[in-house]
Coordinates of C-alpha atoms in Angstrom, one line a residue:
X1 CA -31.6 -27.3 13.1
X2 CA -35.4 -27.4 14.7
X3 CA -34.4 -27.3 18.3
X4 CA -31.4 -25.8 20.3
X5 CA -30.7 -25.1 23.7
X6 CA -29.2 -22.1 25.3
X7 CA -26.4 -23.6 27.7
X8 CA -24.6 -20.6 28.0
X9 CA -22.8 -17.0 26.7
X10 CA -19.2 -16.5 25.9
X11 CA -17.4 -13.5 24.7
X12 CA -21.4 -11.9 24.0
X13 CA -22.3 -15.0 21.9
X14 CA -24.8 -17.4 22.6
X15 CA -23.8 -21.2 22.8
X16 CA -26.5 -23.6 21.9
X17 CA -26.7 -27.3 21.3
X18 CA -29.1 -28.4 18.7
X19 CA -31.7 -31.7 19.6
X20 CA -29.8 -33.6 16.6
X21 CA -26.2 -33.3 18.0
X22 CA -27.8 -35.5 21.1
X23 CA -27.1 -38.5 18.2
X24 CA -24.0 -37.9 17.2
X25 CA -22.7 -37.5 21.2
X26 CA -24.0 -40.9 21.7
X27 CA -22.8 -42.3 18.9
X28 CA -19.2 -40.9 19.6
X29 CA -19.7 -41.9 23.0
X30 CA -20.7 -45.2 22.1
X31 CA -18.1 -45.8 19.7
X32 CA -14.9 -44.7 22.3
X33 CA -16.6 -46.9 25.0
X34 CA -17.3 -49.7 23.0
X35 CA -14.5 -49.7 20.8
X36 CA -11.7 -47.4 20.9
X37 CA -10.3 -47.8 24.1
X38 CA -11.4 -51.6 24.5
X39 CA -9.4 -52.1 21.1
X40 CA -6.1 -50.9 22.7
X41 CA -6.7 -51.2 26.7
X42 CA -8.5 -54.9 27.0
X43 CA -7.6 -54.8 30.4
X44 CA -9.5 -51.5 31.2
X45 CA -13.1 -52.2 33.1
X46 CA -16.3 -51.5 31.5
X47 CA -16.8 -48.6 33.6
X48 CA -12.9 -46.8 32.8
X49 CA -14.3 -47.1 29.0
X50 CA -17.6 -45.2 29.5
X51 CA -16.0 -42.7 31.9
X52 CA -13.0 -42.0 29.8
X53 CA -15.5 -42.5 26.7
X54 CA -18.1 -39.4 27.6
X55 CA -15.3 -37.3 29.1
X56 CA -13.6 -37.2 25.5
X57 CA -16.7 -36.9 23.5
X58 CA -17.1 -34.0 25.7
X59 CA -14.1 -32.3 25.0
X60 CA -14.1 -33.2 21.5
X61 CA -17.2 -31.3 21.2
X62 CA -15.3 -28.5 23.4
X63 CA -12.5 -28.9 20.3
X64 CA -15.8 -28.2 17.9
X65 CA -16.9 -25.3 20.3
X66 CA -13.2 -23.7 20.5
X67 CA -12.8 -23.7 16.6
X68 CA -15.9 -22.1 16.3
X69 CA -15.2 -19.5 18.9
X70 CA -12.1 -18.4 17.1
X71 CA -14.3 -17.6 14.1
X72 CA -16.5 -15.7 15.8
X73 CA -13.7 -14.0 18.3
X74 CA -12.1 -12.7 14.5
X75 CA -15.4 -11.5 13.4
X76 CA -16.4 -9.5 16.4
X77 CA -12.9 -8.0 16.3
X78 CA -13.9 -7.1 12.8
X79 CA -16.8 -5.2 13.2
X80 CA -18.8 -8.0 12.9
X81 CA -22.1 -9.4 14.8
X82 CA -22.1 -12.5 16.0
X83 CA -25.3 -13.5 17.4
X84 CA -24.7 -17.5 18.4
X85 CA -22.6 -20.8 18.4
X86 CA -24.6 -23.9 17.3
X87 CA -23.3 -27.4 18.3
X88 CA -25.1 -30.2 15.5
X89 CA -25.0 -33.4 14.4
X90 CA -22.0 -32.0 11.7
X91 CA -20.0 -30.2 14.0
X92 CA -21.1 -26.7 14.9
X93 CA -21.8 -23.5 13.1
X94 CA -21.7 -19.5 14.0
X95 CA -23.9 -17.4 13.6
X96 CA -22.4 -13.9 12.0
X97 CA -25.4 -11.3 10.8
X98 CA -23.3 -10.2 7.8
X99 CA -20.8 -12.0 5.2
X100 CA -17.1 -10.1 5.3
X101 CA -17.1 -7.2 3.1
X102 CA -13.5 -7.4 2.2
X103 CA -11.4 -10.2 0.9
X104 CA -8.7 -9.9 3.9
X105 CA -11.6 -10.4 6.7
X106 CA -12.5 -13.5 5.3
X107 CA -9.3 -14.2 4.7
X108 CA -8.5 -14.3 8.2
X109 CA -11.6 -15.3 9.6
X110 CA -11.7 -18.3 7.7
X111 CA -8.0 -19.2 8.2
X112 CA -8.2 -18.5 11.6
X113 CA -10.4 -21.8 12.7
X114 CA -7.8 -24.4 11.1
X115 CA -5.0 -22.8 12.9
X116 CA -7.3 -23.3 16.1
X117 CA -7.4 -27.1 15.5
X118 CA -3.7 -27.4 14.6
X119 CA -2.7 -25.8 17.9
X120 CA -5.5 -27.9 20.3
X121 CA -4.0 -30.8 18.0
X122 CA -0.4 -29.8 19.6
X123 CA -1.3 -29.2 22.9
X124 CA -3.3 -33.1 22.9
X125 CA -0.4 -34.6 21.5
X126 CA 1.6 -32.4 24.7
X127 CA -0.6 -33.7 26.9
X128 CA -0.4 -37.7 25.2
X129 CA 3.2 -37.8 25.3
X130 CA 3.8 -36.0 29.0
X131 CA 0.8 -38.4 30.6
X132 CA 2.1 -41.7 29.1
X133 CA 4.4 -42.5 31.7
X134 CA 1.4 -41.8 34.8
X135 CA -2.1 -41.6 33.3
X136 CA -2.9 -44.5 30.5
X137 CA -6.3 -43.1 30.4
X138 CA -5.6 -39.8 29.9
X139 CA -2.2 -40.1 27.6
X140 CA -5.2 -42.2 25.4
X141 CA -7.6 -39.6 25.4
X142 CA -5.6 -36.9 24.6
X143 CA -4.2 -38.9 21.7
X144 CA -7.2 -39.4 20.5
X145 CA -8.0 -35.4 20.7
X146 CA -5.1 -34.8 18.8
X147 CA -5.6 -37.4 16.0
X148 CA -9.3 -35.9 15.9
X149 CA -8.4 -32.0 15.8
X150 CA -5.6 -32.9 13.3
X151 CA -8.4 -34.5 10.9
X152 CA -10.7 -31.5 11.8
X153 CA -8.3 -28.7 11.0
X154 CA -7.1 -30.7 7.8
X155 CA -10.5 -31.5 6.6
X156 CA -11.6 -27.9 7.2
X157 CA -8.5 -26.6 5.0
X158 CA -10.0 -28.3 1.9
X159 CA -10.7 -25.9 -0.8
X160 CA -14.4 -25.9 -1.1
X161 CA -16.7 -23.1 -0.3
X162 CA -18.1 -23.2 2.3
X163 CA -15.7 -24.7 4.6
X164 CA -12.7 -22.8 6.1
X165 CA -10.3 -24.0 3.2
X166 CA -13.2 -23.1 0.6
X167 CA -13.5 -18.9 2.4
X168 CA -10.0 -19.0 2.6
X169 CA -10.0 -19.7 -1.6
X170 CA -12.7 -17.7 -2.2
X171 CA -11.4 -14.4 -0.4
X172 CA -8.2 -15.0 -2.8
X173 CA -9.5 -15.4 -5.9
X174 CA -11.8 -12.6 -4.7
X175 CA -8.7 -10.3 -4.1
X176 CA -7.1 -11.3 -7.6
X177 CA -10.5 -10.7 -9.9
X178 CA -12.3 -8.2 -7.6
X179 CA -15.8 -9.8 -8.6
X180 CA -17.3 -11.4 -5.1
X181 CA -20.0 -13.5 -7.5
X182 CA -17.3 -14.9 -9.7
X183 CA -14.9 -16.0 -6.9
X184 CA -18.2 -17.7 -4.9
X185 CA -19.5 -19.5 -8.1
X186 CA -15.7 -20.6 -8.1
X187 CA -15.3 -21.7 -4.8
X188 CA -18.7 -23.4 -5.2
X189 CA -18.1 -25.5 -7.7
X190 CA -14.9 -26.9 -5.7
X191 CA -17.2 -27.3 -2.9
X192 CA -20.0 -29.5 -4.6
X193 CA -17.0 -31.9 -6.5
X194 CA -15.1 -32.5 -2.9
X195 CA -19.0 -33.0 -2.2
X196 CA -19.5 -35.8 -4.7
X197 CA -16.1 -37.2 -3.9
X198 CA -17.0 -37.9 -0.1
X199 CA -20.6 -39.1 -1.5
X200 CA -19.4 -41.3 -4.2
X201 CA -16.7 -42.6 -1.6
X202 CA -18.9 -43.5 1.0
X203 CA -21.2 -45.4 -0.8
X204 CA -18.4 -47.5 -2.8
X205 CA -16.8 -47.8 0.9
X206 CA -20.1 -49.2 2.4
X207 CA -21.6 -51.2 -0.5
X208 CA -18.5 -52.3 -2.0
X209 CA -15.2 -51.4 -1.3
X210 CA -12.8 -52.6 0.4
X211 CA -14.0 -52.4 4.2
X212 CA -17.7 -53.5 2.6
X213 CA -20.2 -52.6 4.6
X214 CA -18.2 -50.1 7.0
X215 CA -20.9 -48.1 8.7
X216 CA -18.4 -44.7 7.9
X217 CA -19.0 -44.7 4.8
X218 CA -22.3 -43.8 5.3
X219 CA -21.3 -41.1 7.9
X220 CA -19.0 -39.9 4.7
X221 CA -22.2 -39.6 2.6
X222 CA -24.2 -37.5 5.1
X223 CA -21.1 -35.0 5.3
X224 CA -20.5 -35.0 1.8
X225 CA -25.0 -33.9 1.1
X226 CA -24.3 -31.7 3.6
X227 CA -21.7 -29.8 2.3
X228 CA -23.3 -30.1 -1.1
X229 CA -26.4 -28.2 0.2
X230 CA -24.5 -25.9 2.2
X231 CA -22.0 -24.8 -1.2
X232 CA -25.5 -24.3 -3.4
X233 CA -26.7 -22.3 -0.3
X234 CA -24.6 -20.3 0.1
X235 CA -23.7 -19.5 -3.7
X236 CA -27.6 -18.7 -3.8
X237 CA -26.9 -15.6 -0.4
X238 CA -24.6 -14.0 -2.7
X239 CA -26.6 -13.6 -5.8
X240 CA -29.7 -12.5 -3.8
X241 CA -27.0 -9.9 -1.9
X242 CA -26.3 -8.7 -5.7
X243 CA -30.2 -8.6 -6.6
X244 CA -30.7 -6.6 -3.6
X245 CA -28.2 -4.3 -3.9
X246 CA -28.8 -0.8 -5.2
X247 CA -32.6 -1.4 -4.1
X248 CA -34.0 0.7 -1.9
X249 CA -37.1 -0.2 0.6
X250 CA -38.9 2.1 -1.6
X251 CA -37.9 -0.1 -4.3
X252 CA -39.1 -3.1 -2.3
X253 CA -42.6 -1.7 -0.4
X254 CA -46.6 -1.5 -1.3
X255 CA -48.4 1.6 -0.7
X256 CA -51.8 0.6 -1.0
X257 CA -52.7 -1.4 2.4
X258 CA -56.2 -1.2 3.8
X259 CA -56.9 -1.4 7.9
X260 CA -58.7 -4.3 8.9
X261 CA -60.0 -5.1 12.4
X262 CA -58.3 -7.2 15.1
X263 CA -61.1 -9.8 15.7
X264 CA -62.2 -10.4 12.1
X265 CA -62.4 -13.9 11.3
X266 CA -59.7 -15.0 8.9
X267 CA -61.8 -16.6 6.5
X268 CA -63.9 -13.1 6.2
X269 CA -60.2 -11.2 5.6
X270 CA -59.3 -13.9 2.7
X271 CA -63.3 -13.3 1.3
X272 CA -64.0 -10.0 1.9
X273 CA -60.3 -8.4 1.7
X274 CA -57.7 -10.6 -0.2
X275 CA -59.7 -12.4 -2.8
X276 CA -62.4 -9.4 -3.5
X277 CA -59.5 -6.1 -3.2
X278 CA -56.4 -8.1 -4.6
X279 CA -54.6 -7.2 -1.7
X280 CA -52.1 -9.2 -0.2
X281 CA -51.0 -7.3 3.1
X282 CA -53.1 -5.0 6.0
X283 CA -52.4 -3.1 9.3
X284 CA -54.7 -4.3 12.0
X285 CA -55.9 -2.0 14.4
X286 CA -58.3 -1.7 17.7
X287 CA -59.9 1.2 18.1
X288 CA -58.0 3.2 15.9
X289 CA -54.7 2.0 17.5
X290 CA -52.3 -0.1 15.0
X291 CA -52.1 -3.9 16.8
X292 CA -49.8 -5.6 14.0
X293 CA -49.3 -6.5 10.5
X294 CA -51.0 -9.4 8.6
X295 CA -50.1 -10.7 4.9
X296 CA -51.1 -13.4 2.4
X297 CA -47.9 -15.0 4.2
X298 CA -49.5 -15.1 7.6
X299 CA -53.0 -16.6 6.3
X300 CA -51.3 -19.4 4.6
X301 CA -49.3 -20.3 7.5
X302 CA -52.8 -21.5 9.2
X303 CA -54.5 -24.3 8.5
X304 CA -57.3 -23.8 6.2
X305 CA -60.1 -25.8 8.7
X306 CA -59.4 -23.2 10.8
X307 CA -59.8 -20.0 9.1
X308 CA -63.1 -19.3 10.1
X309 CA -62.7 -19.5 13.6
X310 CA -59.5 -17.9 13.9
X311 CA -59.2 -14.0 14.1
X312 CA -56.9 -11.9 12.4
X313 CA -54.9 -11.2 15.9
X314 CA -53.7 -15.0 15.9
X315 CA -51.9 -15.0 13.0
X316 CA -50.6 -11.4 12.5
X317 CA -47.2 -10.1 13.7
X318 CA -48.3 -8.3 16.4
X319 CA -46.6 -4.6 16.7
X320 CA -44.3 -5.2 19.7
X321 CA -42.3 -7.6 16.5
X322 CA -42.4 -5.4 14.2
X323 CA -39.0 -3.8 13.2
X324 CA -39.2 -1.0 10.9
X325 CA -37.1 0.2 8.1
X326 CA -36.8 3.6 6.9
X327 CA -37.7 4.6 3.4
X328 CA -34.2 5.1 2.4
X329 CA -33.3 1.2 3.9
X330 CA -30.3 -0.7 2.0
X331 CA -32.5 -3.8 0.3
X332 CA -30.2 -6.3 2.1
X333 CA -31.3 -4.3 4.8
X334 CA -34.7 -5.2 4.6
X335 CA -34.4 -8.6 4.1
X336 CA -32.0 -9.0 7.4
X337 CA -34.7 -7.0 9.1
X338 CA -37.8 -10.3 7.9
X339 CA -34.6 -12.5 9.0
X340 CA -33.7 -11.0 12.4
X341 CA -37.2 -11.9 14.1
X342 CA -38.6 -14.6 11.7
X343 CA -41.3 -12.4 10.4
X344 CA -43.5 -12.3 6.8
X345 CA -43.3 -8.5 6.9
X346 CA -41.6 -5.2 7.7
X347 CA -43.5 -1.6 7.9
X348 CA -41.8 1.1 6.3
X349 CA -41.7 4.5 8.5
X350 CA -41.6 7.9 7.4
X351 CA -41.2 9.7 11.4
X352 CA -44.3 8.4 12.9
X353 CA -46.6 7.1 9.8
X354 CA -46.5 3.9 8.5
X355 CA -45.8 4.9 4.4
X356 CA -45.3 1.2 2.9
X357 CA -45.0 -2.2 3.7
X358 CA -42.8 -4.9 2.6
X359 CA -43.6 -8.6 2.7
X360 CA -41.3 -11.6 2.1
X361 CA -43.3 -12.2 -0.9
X362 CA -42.5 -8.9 -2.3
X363 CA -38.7 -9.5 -2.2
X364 CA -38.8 -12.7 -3.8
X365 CA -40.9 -11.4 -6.6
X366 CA -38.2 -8.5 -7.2
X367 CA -35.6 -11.5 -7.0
X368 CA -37.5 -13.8 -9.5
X369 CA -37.9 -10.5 -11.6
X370 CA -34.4 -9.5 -11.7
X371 CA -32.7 -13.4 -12.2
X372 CA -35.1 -13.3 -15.3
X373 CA -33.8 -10.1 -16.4
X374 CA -30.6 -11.2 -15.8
X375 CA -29.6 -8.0 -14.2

């Protein structure tokens, strides 16, 4: 998700709709226009179809929205932070800072969004069956809300981590062993073969099976990587939450950093400071005065061509970003803190006085270090 706009704020959370959900609201759009309601309502004019078909797409999407809302209305009642809502091309996603820490949170957090579905799905079919007799447009669109939710919560209640169904498995099994790592790896592995089921379908339903060439197939095969991707991702949060934990900033931070000027050319700090000293990360300052942070992170994230035009003060992270841990700092802690504002690197304070700092490289070095220990 590259792009997102802010379209409003409910509950405290941010609701944004990411550039690639544009496509699949089209599509959808397209789809009920051009086909759904045509198929069943020949008599209907072109314009009825396109009306009717963008007012349901639109509260389909609202269907998406509310689901997600009910994850995030759970969480917040929790104790947990819920920073945004994300409409996309799959559906839509929260935003919570932390995982549950208990297996009844994410027990009913997870459970929670289903249930959501099943109940829109009951008030659409309501609505259908109430409207028939005076609205045809509206007793259709509402059906097809309910058929929709109904698939939604069903397909979300399917065991694999991490969908709804997958949370809702993994906080049992979590429950019953007591081992957070064992009941992910679990829940994992359910996820990435309901994965290759939906892949392996959609491509026989599209190349070759019956309905050959059916354009769904290939939407079946997009969910299916997705959810693939997403169960290896988030398999691969937990273990680095396990890496980290016991670690300490201290654990985490360098203590030798040197103070380099704000306009020194960039290719002069990779010559003169990084290659020459070995160093990797520096505190730039004016006059004395600390103006930012820059790392090996920073430098690589310009192009080389223009290094030696470039000063240090375009690609540090200037000091108004920084946000500082303390010494004592949980090592999840830490790595939230390079998460929260997109940065390479975090000072560590001690009061007033910058005592270490702690670059993204850092952490995964401790991570790499650790898997190959195997501890």
């Amino acid at each position: 998700m590259k792009y997102a706009w802010r379209i409003g704020r409910v509950f405290g959370i941010d609701i944004r709709i990411d550039s690639s959900w544009l496509v699949i609201f089209v599509l959808l759009s397209w789809y009920l226009a051009g086909t759904y309601f045509p198929s069943g309502h020949a008599h209907w004019p072109i314009l009825l179809n396109w009306g009717m078909g963008l007012l349901t797409s639109v509260f389909f999407f609202a269907s998406v929205l509310f689901h997600e809302l009910a994850h995030s209305v759970v969480a917040k009642k929790q104790g947990e932070e819920v920073t945004s809502i994300t409409l996309f091309i799959l559906g839509g996603v929260a935003q919570i800072k932390e995982e549950p820490d208990e297996p009844l949170k994410e027990f009913s957090m997870a459970v929670v969004g289903p249930l959501s579905s099943f109940v829109l799905a009951a008030v659409f079919f309501l609505v259908s069956v109430l409207a028939a007799p005076v609205s045809e447009p509206v007793a259709s669109a509402a059906f097809f809300l309910f058929y929709t939710n109904l698939v939604l919560g069903g397909f979300n209640l399917l065991p694999g981590f991490p969908m709804d169904g997958g949370r809702v498995f993994r906080s049992i099994v979590w429950k019953i062993t007591g081992d957070l790592k064992k009941a992910t790896r679990l829940a994992s592995l359910v996820g990435d073969g309901i994965a290759f089921l939906l892949i392996f379908r959609g491509v026989y339903q599209f190349v070759g099976g019956v309905g050959k060439g059916d354009i769904s197939g290939l939407w079946m095969v997009l969910i299916g990587w997705f959810l693939h991707n997403a169960s290896r991702q988030g398999y691969a949060q937990v273990m680095i939450k396990s890496a980290l934990a016991g670690l300490k900033a201290r654990d985490l931070m360098v203590t030798e950093f040197e103070t380099v000027p704000a306009g020194l050319p960039v290719q002069s700090l990779v010559d003169d400071y990084i290659l020459k000293k070995k160093e990797h990360v520096f505190l730039v300052t004016v006059g004395g005065e600390l103006r930012g942070i820059v790392c090996l992170d920073d430098v690589k994230a310009l192009p080389r061509e223009d290094w030696a035009n470039a000063p240090v003060s375009q690609v540090m992270t200037p000091k108004d970003r920084l946000q500082s841990v303390g010494l004592d700092a949980d090592g999840n802690a830490v790595l939230a803190s390079l998460a929260t504002r997109d940065v390479n690197q975090v000072p560590v304070m001690e009061g007033d006085r910058v005592v270490g700092i702690i670059c993204r490289t850092d952490v995964l070095k401790v991570l790499q270090l650790r898997s190959d220990l195997g501890v």
